Short mmCIF file of C-alpha atoms and ligand atoms in Angstrom, two decimals:
data_model
loop_
_atom_site.label_atom_id
_atom_site.label_comp_id
_atom_site.label_asym_id
_atom_site.label_seq_id
_atom_site.Cartn_x
_atom_site.Cartn_y
_atom_site.Cartn_z
CA MET C 1 80.35 86.99 85.71
CA VAL C 2 80.45 89.87 88.08
CA ARG C 3 82.89 89.09 90.97
CA LYS C 4 82.49 90.00 94.61
CA ILE C 5 85.79 91.40 95.82
CA ILE C 6 86.43 92.80 99.36
CA HIS C 7 89.47 94.75 100.48
CA ILE C 8 90.05 94.76 104.28
CA ASP C 9 92.34 97.26 105.93
CA MET C 10 93.16 97.50 109.61
CA ASP C 11 92.50 100.87 111.28
CA ALA C 12 95.78 102.49 112.81
CA PHE C 13 97.02 98.85 112.72
CA TYR C 14 100.26 99.02 114.95
CA ALA C 15 98.86 102.01 117.27
CA SER C 16 95.51 100.29 117.70
CA ILE C 17 97.39 97.00 118.85
CA GLU C 18 99.46 99.01 121.32
CA GLN C 19 96.32 100.78 122.67
CA ARG C 20 94.74 97.38 122.90
CA ASP C 21 97.64 95.93 125.08
CA ASN C 22 98.22 99.11 127.01
CA PRO C 23 95.00 100.44 128.56
CA GLU C 24 97.13 103.70 129.54
CA TYR C 25 97.55 104.41 125.74
CA ARG C 26 93.71 104.29 124.97
CA GLY C 27 92.14 107.45 123.82
CA LYS C 28 95.54 109.20 123.67
CA PRO C 29 97.76 110.48 120.85
CA ILE C 30 100.41 107.85 120.30
CA VAL C 31 102.83 107.08 117.48
CA VAL C 32 104.56 103.66 116.93
CA GLY C 33 108.29 103.99 115.79
CA GLY C 34 110.65 106.94 115.88
CA SER C 35 112.52 108.00 119.12
CA PRO C 36 110.97 109.45 122.18
CA GLU C 37 113.47 112.09 122.48
CA GLY C 38 112.61 113.08 119.00
CA ARG C 39 116.27 112.42 117.70
CA GLY C 40 116.41 110.01 114.64
CA GLY C 41 113.75 107.78 113.11
CA VAL C 42 110.40 107.94 111.49
CA VAL C 43 106.96 107.15 112.59
CA ALA C 44 105.23 103.95 111.28
CA THR C 45 101.82 104.96 112.14
CA ALA C 46 99.86 107.16 114.35
CA SER C 47 96.60 106.70 116.54
CA TYR C 48 93.57 108.40 115.20
CA GLU C 49 93.97 110.70 118.32
CA ALA C 50 97.34 111.81 117.05
CA ARG C 51 96.19 112.25 113.49
CA LYS C 52 94.00 115.03 114.64
CA PHE C 53 97.17 116.99 115.24
CA GLY C 54 98.42 116.24 111.66
CA ILE C 55 100.68 113.50 112.57
CA ARG C 56 101.05 110.92 109.84
CA SER C 57 102.98 107.72 108.83
CA ALA C 58 106.67 108.19 107.63
CA MET C 59 106.87 111.62 109.38
CA THR C 60 109.78 111.99 111.78
CA SER C 61 109.19 111.59 115.31
CA LYS C 62 110.72 115.02 115.88
CA LYS C 63 108.00 116.62 113.83
CA ALA C 64 105.36 114.62 115.59
CA LEU C 65 106.37 115.88 118.87
CA GLU C 66 106.61 119.46 117.53
CA LEU C 67 102.86 118.98 116.38
CA CYS C 68 101.92 117.42 119.73
CA PRO C 69 104.30 117.67 122.57
CA GLU C 70 102.17 115.12 124.69
CA VAL C 71 102.16 112.30 122.02
CA VAL C 72 103.60 108.94 123.33
CA VAL C 73 106.17 107.53 121.29
CA VAL C 74 105.94 103.90 121.44
CA ARG C 75 108.53 101.06 120.40
CA PRO C 76 107.13 98.73 117.73
CA ARG C 77 106.58 94.96 118.52
CA PHE C 78 106.77 93.50 115.19
CA ASP C 79 106.42 90.00 116.33
CA VAL C 80 103.01 90.86 117.96
CA TYR C 81 101.80 92.58 114.75
CA LYS C 82 102.64 89.49 112.73
CA THR C 83 100.96 87.23 115.06
CA VAL C 84 97.77 89.42 114.86
CA SER C 85 98.13 89.43 111.03
CA GLY C 86 97.90 85.65 111.19
CA GLN C 87 94.85 85.80 113.43
CA ILE C 88 93.13 88.24 110.90
CA ARG C 89 93.92 85.81 107.98
CA GLU C 90 92.54 82.87 109.97
CA ILE C 91 89.29 84.84 110.16
CA PHE C 92 89.29 85.59 106.51
CA SER C 93 89.94 81.99 105.82
CA ARG C 94 86.62 80.94 107.29
CA TYR C 95 84.94 82.74 104.25
CA THR C 96 87.22 82.03 101.35
CA ASP C 97 90.53 80.60 100.42
CA LEU C 98 90.95 83.32 97.79
CA ILE C 99 92.93 85.77 99.94
CA GLU C 100 95.81 88.02 98.71
CA PRO C 101 97.56 89.76 101.52
CA LEU C 102 99.18 93.11 100.55
CA SER C 103 100.82 93.81 103.83
CA LEU C 104 100.43 92.61 107.39
CA ASP C 105 97.34 94.68 107.90
CA GLU C 106 95.56 94.59 104.43
CA ALA C 107 94.34 91.71 102.07
CA PHE C 108 91.99 91.26 98.98
CA LEU C 109 89.39 88.56 99.12
CA ASP C 110 87.45 87.04 96.41
CA VAL C 111 84.14 85.92 97.93
CA SER C 112 82.36 85.32 94.78
CA PHE C 113 81.80 81.76 96.01
CA ASP C 114 82.16 81.98 99.70
CA LYS C 115 82.63 78.91 101.74
CA GLN C 116 79.59 79.30 103.95
CA GLY C 117 77.12 80.14 101.06
CA ILE C 118 76.15 83.70 102.62
CA GLY C 119 76.07 85.08 99.07
CA SER C 120 76.16 88.77 100.14
CA ALA C 121 79.60 90.22 100.18
CA ILE C 122 78.16 93.05 102.22
CA ASP C 123 77.21 90.65 105.11
CA ILE C 124 80.47 88.80 104.69
CA ALA C 125 82.64 92.02 105.28
CA THR C 126 80.35 92.87 108.05
CA ALA C 127 80.82 89.57 109.70
CA ILE C 128 84.63 89.68 109.15
CA ARG C 129 84.82 93.13 110.88
CA CYS C 130 82.66 91.77 113.77
CA ALA C 131 84.93 88.85 114.33
CA ILE C 132 88.03 91.05 114.43
CA ARG C 133 86.47 93.24 117.04
CA GLU C 134 85.04 90.52 119.20
CA GLU C 135 88.00 88.15 118.92
CA LEU C 136 90.75 90.36 118.66
CA GLY C 137 89.63 93.66 119.95
CA LEU C 138 90.49 95.70 117.07
CA THR C 139 88.69 97.48 114.26
CA ALA C 140 88.93 97.29 110.56
CA SER C 141 87.52 98.81 107.59
CA ALA C 142 86.25 97.20 104.44
CA GLY C 143 85.60 98.06 100.66
CA ILE C 144 83.31 95.95 98.71
CA SER C 145 82.89 96.00 95.05
CA VAL C 146 83.19 94.14 91.68
CA ASN C 147 87.19 94.30 91.42
CA LYS C 148 90.28 94.94 93.31
CA PHE C 149 90.67 98.62 92.14
CA LEU C 150 87.32 99.76 93.41
CA ALA C 151 87.39 97.62 96.79
CA LYS C 152 90.71 99.10 97.60
CA ILE C 153 89.53 102.81 97.09
CA ALA C 154 86.19 101.77 99.00
CA SER C 155 87.99 100.54 102.13
CA ASP C 156 89.34 104.13 102.60
CA MET C 157 86.17 105.95 102.16
CA ASN C 158 84.73 105.03 105.68
CA LYS C 159 87.60 104.81 107.67
CA PRO C 160 87.96 104.08 110.60
CA ASP C 161 85.57 101.17 111.60
CA GLY C 162 83.51 101.54 108.59
CA GLN C 163 82.70 99.91 105.10
CA THR C 164 81.57 101.09 101.76
CA PHE C 165 79.96 99.20 98.98
CA ILE C 166 80.17 100.20 95.32
CA GLY C 167 77.57 97.97 93.45
CA PRO C 168 77.82 97.36 89.62
CA SER C 169 75.07 99.90 89.12
CA ARG C 170 77.09 102.47 90.49
CA VAL C 171 80.62 101.66 89.15
CA GLU C 172 80.21 103.75 86.13
CA ALA C 173 79.20 106.98 87.81
CA PHE C 174 81.69 106.44 90.46
CA MET C 175 84.67 106.23 88.09
CA GLU C 176 83.58 109.17 86.14
CA ALA C 177 83.42 111.29 89.23
CA LEU C 178 86.72 109.91 90.69
CA PRO C 179 89.67 112.53 90.53
CA VAL C 180 92.81 111.13 88.96
CA GLU C 181 95.02 111.77 92.08
CA LYS C 182 92.78 109.04 93.84
CA PHE C 183 93.55 106.51 91.14
CA PHE C 184 95.33 103.74 92.94
CA GLY C 185 98.68 103.56 91.22
CA VAL C 186 98.86 107.00 89.89
CA GLY C 187 101.94 108.89 91.48
CA LYS C 188 102.29 112.67 91.70
CA VAL C 189 104.17 113.00 88.63
CA THR C 190 101.67 111.02 86.44
CA ALA C 191 98.87 113.00 88.20
CA ALA C 192 100.46 116.40 87.44
CA LYS C 193 100.98 115.07 83.63
CA MET C 194 97.18 114.20 83.56
CA ARG C 195 96.15 117.58 84.92
CA SER C 196 98.42 119.34 82.25
CA LEU C 197 96.62 117.47 79.57
CA GLY C 198 93.22 118.32 80.92
CA LEU C 199 92.57 115.07 82.51
CA LEU C 200 91.00 115.57 86.05
CA THR C 201 88.62 112.92 86.49
CA GLY C 202 87.64 109.41 85.28
CA ALA C 203 85.12 111.13 82.81
CA ASP C 204 88.06 113.15 81.13
CA ILE C 205 90.05 109.92 80.78
CA LYS C 206 87.04 108.01 79.37
CA LYS C 207 86.72 110.62 76.56
CA LYS C 208 90.19 109.91 75.23
CA GLU C 209 91.07 107.11 72.81
CA GLU C 210 93.11 104.13 74.13
CA ALA C 211 95.86 104.89 71.46
CA GLU C 212 96.26 108.34 72.81
CA LEU C 213 96.36 107.31 76.43
CA VAL C 214 99.17 104.78 75.42
CA ARG C 215 101.00 107.43 73.47
CA HIS C 216 101.19 109.59 76.52
CA PHE C 217 101.54 107.07 79.13
CA GLY C 218 103.14 103.91 77.65
CA LYS C 219 101.56 100.62 78.72
CA ALA C 220 99.87 102.16 81.66
CA GLY C 221 97.55 103.96 79.06
CA HIS C 222 95.85 100.48 78.40
CA PHE C 223 95.09 100.27 82.21
CA TYR C 224 93.82 103.84 82.45
CA TYR C 225 91.49 103.20 79.43
CA LYS C 226 90.17 100.08 81.09
CA ILE C 227 89.82 101.50 84.69
CA ALA C 228 88.08 104.67 83.46
CA ARG C 229 85.35 102.15 82.35
CA GLY C 230 85.51 100.49 85.90
CA ILE C 231 87.17 97.28 84.22
CA ASP C 232 89.91 95.72 86.19
CA GLU C 233 90.21 92.00 85.64
CA ARG C 234 93.18 91.32 87.87
CA PRO C 235 92.43 88.06 89.83
CA VAL C 236 92.91 87.82 93.51
CA GLN C 237 96.02 85.76 93.75
CA PRO C 238 96.46 83.81 96.88
CA ASP C 239 99.95 82.78 97.99
CA ARG C 240 101.72 85.20 95.88
CA GLU C 241 105.09 85.24 97.29
CA ILE C 242 107.23 88.43 97.45
CA LYS C 243 110.32 88.24 95.41
CA SER C 244 111.57 91.70 95.58
CA LEU C 245 110.78 94.90 97.22
CA ALA C 246 111.08 98.08 94.98
CA ALA C 247 110.69 101.87 95.13
CA GLU C 248 111.37 104.58 92.60
CA ASP C 249 110.79 108.06 91.95
CA THR C 250 110.27 110.21 88.77
CA PHE C 251 111.47 113.59 89.02
CA PRO C 252 109.50 116.48 88.14
CA VAL C 253 112.62 117.95 86.38
CA ASP C 254 115.47 115.73 85.08
CA LEU C 255 118.62 115.52 87.18
CA THR C 256 122.12 115.98 85.97
CA LEU C 257 124.36 116.18 88.97
CA LEU C 258 125.31 113.37 91.24
CA ASP C 259 124.92 115.90 94.23
CA GLU C 260 121.34 116.07 93.21
CA MET C 261 120.82 112.36 92.93
CA VAL C 262 122.11 111.33 96.14
CA PRO C 263 119.43 112.72 98.41
CA GLU C 264 116.80 111.38 96.22
CA LEU C 265 118.35 107.88 96.22
CA GLU C 266 118.42 108.34 100.02
CA LYS C 267 114.64 108.85 100.09
CA ILE C 268 114.18 105.95 97.86
CA ALA C 269 116.51 103.72 100.19
CA GLY C 270 114.77 104.78 103.13
CA THR C 271 111.22 103.72 101.59
CA VAL C 272 112.64 100.47 100.63
CA ALA C 273 114.45 99.98 104.14
CA GLN C 274 111.16 100.67 105.84
CA ARG C 275 109.13 98.24 103.64
CA LEU C 276 111.86 95.57 104.37
CA GLY C 277 111.51 96.19 108.21
CA ARG C 278 107.72 96.28 107.89
CA ASN C 279 107.75 92.84 106.21
CA ARG C 280 110.56 91.41 108.34
CA LEU C 281 112.64 90.70 105.16
CA LYS C 282 116.32 91.22 104.53
CA GLY C 283 117.66 90.76 100.70
CA ARG C 284 121.07 90.08 99.47
CA THR C 285 120.91 91.71 95.98
CA ILE C 286 120.51 95.40 95.34
CA THR C 287 119.58 96.88 92.11
CA VAL C 288 119.67 100.29 90.58
CA LYS C 289 117.17 101.48 88.03
CA ILE C 290 118.12 104.55 85.91
CA LYS C 291 115.80 106.01 83.47
CA TYR C 292 117.32 108.69 81.25
CA ALA C 293 115.63 111.70 79.69
CA ASP C 294 115.28 109.85 76.27
CA PHE C 295 113.43 107.14 78.39
CA ARG C 296 116.26 104.45 78.00
CA VAL C 297 116.37 102.33 81.13
CA ILE C 298 119.42 100.47 82.61
CA THR C 299 119.70 98.65 85.81
CA ARG C 300 123.00 97.76 87.72
CA SER C 301 122.97 95.06 90.42
CA ARG C 302 125.43 93.73 93.04
CA SER C 303 125.04 90.92 95.54
CA LEU C 304 126.35 91.40 99.17
CA VAL C 305 127.89 88.82 101.23
CA ARG C 306 125.17 89.30 103.85
CA ALA C 307 121.34 90.05 103.51
CA THR C 308 120.42 93.32 104.71
CA ASP C 309 117.54 95.73 105.56
CA GLU C 310 119.67 98.55 106.47
CA LEU C 311 119.26 102.01 105.05
CA GLY C 312 122.95 102.82 105.15
CA VAL C 313 123.96 99.71 103.32
CA ILE C 314 121.31 99.93 100.70
CA LEU C 315 122.10 103.55 100.06
CA GLN C 316 125.79 103.09 99.85
CA THR C 317 125.58 100.32 97.48
CA ALA C 318 123.05 102.18 95.47
CA VAL C 319 125.25 105.22 94.99
CA GLU C 320 128.19 102.97 94.03
CA LEU C 321 126.07 101.24 91.39
CA LEU C 322 124.83 104.66 90.03
CA VAL C 323 128.50 106.20 89.94
CA GLY C 324 129.59 103.10 88.19
CA SER C 325 127.05 103.21 85.77
CA GLY C 326 128.79 106.33 84.15
CA LEU C 327 126.58 109.45 84.35
CA GLU C 328 128.51 111.87 82.31
CA GLU C 329 126.25 114.23 80.46
CA LYS C 330 123.24 112.42 81.16
CA LYS C 331 119.90 113.66 82.20
CA VAL C 332 118.23 111.25 84.61
CA ARG C 333 114.54 111.43 84.81
CA LEU C 334 113.84 108.32 87.28
CA LEU C 335 115.86 106.42 89.90
CA GLY C 336 114.72 103.27 91.56
CA ILE C 337 116.09 100.77 94.00
CA THR C 338 115.22 97.08 94.43
CA VAL C 339 116.18 94.61 97.14
CA SER C 340 115.72 91.07 96.28
CA ASN C 341 117.26 87.59 96.92
CA PHE C 342 115.55 87.42 100.29
CA GLU C 343 117.00 85.00 103.02
CA GLY C 344 114.41 83.01 104.71
CA VAL C 345 111.78 83.88 102.00
CA GLY C 346 108.17 82.79 102.72
CA GLU C 347 108.45 84.47 106.06
CA GLY C 348 107.22 87.96 105.41
CA PRO C 349 103.63 88.81 104.04
CA MET C 350 103.45 90.20 100.57
CA GLU C 351 103.49 93.88 99.92
CA VAL C 352 103.24 95.75 96.65
CA GLY C 353 104.60 99.13 96.36
CA ASP C 354 102.62 102.19 95.97
CA GLY C 355 102.65 105.48 93.94
CA ASP C 356 104.25 105.43 90.59
CA GLN C 357 105.81 101.99 90.81
CA LEU C 358 102.58 99.87 91.41
CA GLU C 359 102.51 96.87 89.42
CA LEU C 360 99.11 97.13 87.84
CA PHE C 361 99.46 94.65 85.10
N1 LIG G 401 103.34 101.41 108.08
C1 LIG G 401 104.78 101.62 108.26
N2 LIG G 401 105.32 102.74 107.48
C2 LIG G 401 104.30 103.59 106.58
C3 LIG G 401 103.01 103.11 106.52
C4 LIG G 401 102.58 101.94 107.34
O1 LIG G 401 105.42 101.18 108.98
N3 LIG G 401 104.85 104.44 105.93
C5 LIG G 401 102.99 100.22 108.98
C6 LIG G 401 102.26 100.85 110.27
C7 LIG G 401 100.79 100.67 109.93
C8 LIG G 401 100.73 99.44 109.04
O2 LIG G 401 102.05 99.54 108.44
O3 LIG G 401 100.02 100.50 111.11
C9 LIG G 401 99.59 99.41 108.09
O4 LIG G 401 99.57 100.58 107.16
P1 LIG G 401 98.33 101.38 106.83
O5 LIG G 401 98.75 102.35 105.63
O6 LIG G 401 97.18 100.68 106.53
O7 LIG G 401 98.16 102.43 108.08
P2 LIG G 401 97.25 102.07 109.40
O8 LIG G 401 96.57 100.86 109.51
O9 LIG G 401 98.28 102.41 110.55
O10 LIG G 401 96.21 103.36 109.48
P3 LIG G 401 94.93 103.45 108.54
O11 LIG G 401 93.76 103.37 109.60
O12 LIG G 401 94.88 104.63 107.72
O13 LIG G 401 94.76 102.19 107.64
MG1 LIG G 402 95.62 100.09 107.82
#
């Protein structure tokens, strides 16, 4: 049976809410997060007006002010974003109960059997986007297709305030033309490796035997084999509760010195801290993952007295765990940090990671 999957993603989510609630910001370049004096801190998101200047999520506010001196730096109001997220979810629930939120502003919906018997997933996506506009004064983009992978890619193709349908008859041609960098879940290191093997598009991957892909990419090879054929059977999972948040990075060149590893850990800890903040979560257990050049993986964990979402605490614990793992004469190809054991679980929405560490399986 062919499923009908919709991926909905709000446009410039935090920034659009601030422009809605503060008319003086409308039509202006604004960023949410960071500091107005351009001191510390990174931008959570930028309005589309600010994006014209090249301003992006995760950029420092200092850089944002360099790119556009008149940009307005707005303090985030997470409780408001969370309320809006609940309102969006209520709109989704008019059409289906099979809703899998990925973060506050993003969710997969399985509308194969929609509650209202509408039947057309395109019409349902249109109706949802109309309701969001009329009831909440915000815009969303949607991707509609036969599985999560394609719906997620499609929602990005007509942003902002648009939708894209990749129907069953277009799946094969779409996947063949898709550059590997666009594959959801393929990080920059994997993409570089694919390019070096002459794999530039879905069509190139499709020519390879499954065993060869597995030889090069481990178990992800099975996923690439299937997805190049447009096959992604992962179900939309409602009520998936977030148990941990993780980020990791594979390095283009193996690292041997602690001095090289600490700045990398700091970047990774920054990503984890930001995701914790975004999802209003604090965790007690910090885990460091180390993959050596020979692909051996070890993890080291420590539980703290108090749950945290602070970059400094996460980083310091991670560095101590790394040092304690004994690094003599070892080459490290990947480092990762996981925060788990959340306090007040069930509070936050769910979020999967991105890049190299996305859980595809
Ligand atoms: N966010 C964040 N830090 C990031 C990325 C995003 O805090 N590095 C927050 C702010 C965003 C929200 O999450 O408003 C949703 O993230 P998206 O990636 O969907 O970005 P936007 O909704 O802001 O913009 P787009 O229109 O590209 O979806
Ligand atoms: Mg969004």
